[in-house]
Amino acid sequence: MTATAEDVRRSYARDASGMTMLPDAVLRPRDEADVVDAIRAAASAGTTITVAGAQTSTTGASITDRGALMSLRALDARVRVDPVARTVRASCGVIVADLRRACAEQGLLFTPDPTSDESCTVGGAVACNASGARSFAYGATRPHVAALRVALADGRVEEYRRPRIGKNTAGYLPVQDPVDWFIGSEGTLGVVLEAEFSLLPLPARTTGLAVPFRREADALGFVLAAREDPAVRPVCLEYTDAEATGFMRRAADDEGWARGAAAMVYVEDSGDSPEAPLDDWLSFIESHGGLADDLRVFEGDAALREARRLRHAVPSAMHERAAPFLAKGGRRVSTDWAVPVRHMSGALDASRRAADARGIEHAVTYGHVGDGHPHQNWVARDPDELAAREGCVEDTLREVLARGGTVAAEHGIGKLKKRWLPLQLGERQFSMMRAMKHALDPQGLLAPGNLW
Ligand SMILES: Cc1cc2nc3c(=O)[nH]c(=O)nc-3n(C[C@H](O)[C@H](O)[C@H](O)COP(=O)(O)OP(=O)(O)OC[C@H]3O[C@@H](n4cnc5c(N)ncnc54)[C@H](O)[C@@H]3O)c2cc1C
């Protein structure tokens, strides 16, 4: 179960952050007893353990150079759907998309849908409170978690279930529901062994529409209108700027697609009627400046998978673009901020002004604009370029916070974004986080360097 050979350690030394950290050892537990043994051994030796799922973290949360890296991929992959209770229980190493397919086979919808769902694990999705395009309609992972089985830092294994009551005044809010302690805790408070999720009925039909716009302002106005107008009921509202749309065009191998577009909005409409309300959508698109002639409709599972592949091409392309510069101290710089949606256009403008002031290019922008949550990406080719782009990120985050936003909406803080957390949280909030960490992991055994 324990490997210390350098080759093995190197193969777990990177995640999607572009950082490299070589662990002292790699642990590959096969079952729950192995996890507990590893935790107890680390506690008595005074060493540390950082848990890793699929290592798709963009923040360095799943790598470490302090103590052991515990990969949970070799644990049994178990999925149990209960169609009557409309729940699914899965072990932490199960791939999120496999879980969704298992639920769909029973006519049920597992809603959390991070773009990385074909590679990321259930444990990672819980530990990062992952969200995705359809979180616009269904929320992030957190509201769908019904119960967790967790190995704690003292080696005990506990099952926590959300209270099934509408009212509760017993104690401070953070103690009322321990399930919430672990969701989004980035491996710092416990090891999630299994998770149970509530499910929804699978809609009979989902239709995707990729709508190009000649002007970004029209695209963002369309998003605001589509959120409010009862004429349409989108379950997702995703955005790509001109350059990101270009990545999608190339992935589609169709150089003519949306050629004159300054932006694209991808919407999905789900329902139980066999026909999509295309007439309603076309009228709505035309009345909000969309280029209806260049619209693309995605219907059926294969077409929806293709739409997903095209959107996934954007972060993948930026990742590939940055890869040659990793060895020279460069990397992809990526934001994960969110603002109340009506402030999105103002926040994007402020960020572009900050880029102009620093003499750098505007970021490639794409993502979950329906939630006021666009991702901005730059490629830094060396440490100087990195410092300039991180400076622009800081300027942007100050503008975001001034508009009531957050510095990290879904990718977490990990190691890469620790410097942004104090922009948002005050000392009192940090001291409450420290108290929680101390209560659950007084030795600091789990995921050292994440969040703090
Ligand atoms: C191309 C790309 C697209 C992405 N798109 C999205 C997106 O749309 N939405 C989104 O939210 N994220 C996205 N991400 C980020 C990432 O995929 C998610 O955060 C994902 O949930 C991480 O899962 P993982 O299995 O890879 O976890 P890892 O990267 O291995 O670990 C992430 C964190 O979770 C902890 N962890 C992992 N398993 C456990 C466990 N069983 N118990 C306790 N802690 C654990 C680790 O210690 C670490 O802190 C994207 C990443 C990439 C590379």
Short mmCIF file of C-alpha atoms and ligand atoms in Angstrom, two decimals, residues 16 50-58 61-62 72 92 114-116 120-121 123-125 127-128 130-132 186-187 190-192 312 315 368 410-411 450, ligand 1:
data_model
loop_
_atom_site.label_atom_id
_atom_site.label_comp_id
_atom_site.label_asym_id
_atom_site.label_seq_id
_atom_site.Cartn_x
_atom_site.Cartn_y
_atom_site.Cartn_z
CA ALA A 16 -4.25 20.60 -12.83
CA THR A 50 -3.03 14.72 1.98
CA VAL A 51 -5.89 12.90 0.28
CA ALA A 52 -6.14 12.83 -3.50
CA GLY A 53 -8.98 11.75 -5.76
CA ALA A 54 -8.37 12.19 -9.49
CA GLN A 55 -6.04 15.19 -8.96
CA THR A 56 -8.00 17.52 -11.22
CA SER A 57 -7.67 20.27 -8.59
CA THR A 58 -6.77 23.58 -10.20
CA ALA A 61 -5.12 21.04 -3.18
CA SER A 62 -4.42 17.43 -4.18
CA LEU A 72 -8.17 6.96 -3.01
CA CYS A 92 -15.33 8.24 -2.78
CA PRO A 114 -18.47 19.88 -12.92
CA THR A 115 -16.96 20.22 -16.40
CA SER A 116 -14.32 17.72 -15.25
CA CYS A 120 -13.04 13.81 -11.10
CA THR A 121 -14.17 11.66 -8.17
CA GLY A 123 -14.80 12.44 -2.85
CA GLY A 124 -13.14 15.32 -4.69
CA ALA A 125 -16.50 16.78 -5.71
CA ALA A 127 -14.42 18.03 -0.70
CA CYS A 128 -14.51 20.95 -3.16
CA ALA A 130 -18.00 21.15 -7.00
CA SER A 131 -20.51 22.86 -9.22
CA GLY A 132 -21.10 23.08 -12.94
CA GLU A 186 -10.59 20.42 0.78
CA GLY A 187 -9.43 17.35 2.67
CA GLY A 190 -11.69 14.34 7.37
CA VAL A 191 -11.49 11.72 4.64
CA VAL A 192 -14.82 11.21 2.88
CA HIS A 312 -14.54 21.54 -22.12
CA PRO A 315 -10.10 25.13 -20.28
CA HIS A 368 -21.02 30.04 -15.57
CA GLU A 410 -16.10 26.41 -7.01
CA HIS A 411 -12.41 25.47 -7.37
CA ASN A 450 -4.56 23.68 2.05
C1 LIG B 1 -10.55 21.02 -17.11
C2 LIG B 1 -11.11 21.19 -15.73
C3 LIG B 1 -12.41 21.61 -15.56
C4 LIG B 1 -12.93 21.78 -14.27
N1 LIG B 1 -14.22 22.17 -14.15
C5 LIG B 1 -14.75 22.30 -12.92
C6 LIG B 1 -16.11 22.70 -12.78
O1 LIG B 1 -16.84 22.92 -13.75
N2 LIG B 1 -16.60 22.82 -11.53
C7 LIG B 1 -15.84 22.56 -10.41
O2 LIG B 1 -16.36 22.69 -9.30
N3 LIG B 1 -14.55 22.20 -10.53
C8 LIG B 1 -13.99 22.04 -11.74
N4 LIG B 1 -12.68 21.67 -11.86
C9 LIG B 1 -11.90 21.43 -10.63
C10 LIG B 1 -11.91 19.95 -10.14
O3 LIG B 1 -12.13 19.08 -11.20
C11 LIG B 1 -12.97 19.74 -9.08
O4 LIG B 1 -12.67 20.50 -7.93
C12 LIG B 1 -13.14 18.27 -8.65
O5 LIG B 1 -14.25 18.18 -7.79
C13 LIG B 1 -11.93 17.68 -7.95
O6 LIG B 1 -12.11 16.26 -7.88
P1 LIG B 1 -10.87 15.27 -7.85
O7 LIG B 1 -11.35 13.88 -7.67
O8 LIG B 1 -9.98 15.49 -9.01
O9 LIG B 1 -10.15 15.76 -6.51
P2 LIG B 1 -8.62 16.09 -6.30
O10 LIG B 1 -8.18 17.12 -7.26
O11 LIG B 1 -7.83 14.85 -6.21
O12 LIG B 1 -8.69 16.74 -4.83
C14 LIG B 1 -9.29 18.00 -4.66
C15 LIG B 1 -9.42 18.28 -3.15
O13 LIG B 1 -10.32 17.37 -2.58
C16 LIG B 1 -9.71 16.63 -1.53
N5 LIG B 1 -10.25 15.28 -1.59
C17 LIG B 1 -10.30 14.46 -2.68
N6 LIG B 1 -10.91 13.31 -2.35
C18 LIG B 1 -11.25 13.43 -1.03
C19 LIG B 1 -11.91 12.57 -0.11
N7 LIG B 1 -12.37 11.36 -0.47
N8 LIG B 1 -12.06 13.01 1.15
C20 LIG B 1 -11.62 14.23 1.55
N9 LIG B 1 -11.01 15.07 0.73
C21 LIG B 1 -10.82 14.67 -0.55
C22 LIG B 1 -8.23 16.72 -1.79
O14 LIG B 1 -7.49 16.60 -0.59
C23 LIG B 1 -8.14 18.12 -2.37
O15 LIG B 1 -8.13 19.05 -1.32
C24 LIG B 1 -12.13 21.51 -13.13
C25 LIG B 1 -10.82 21.06 -13.31
C26 LIG B 1 -10.31 20.90 -14.58
C27 LIG B 1 -8.90 20.43 -14.72
#
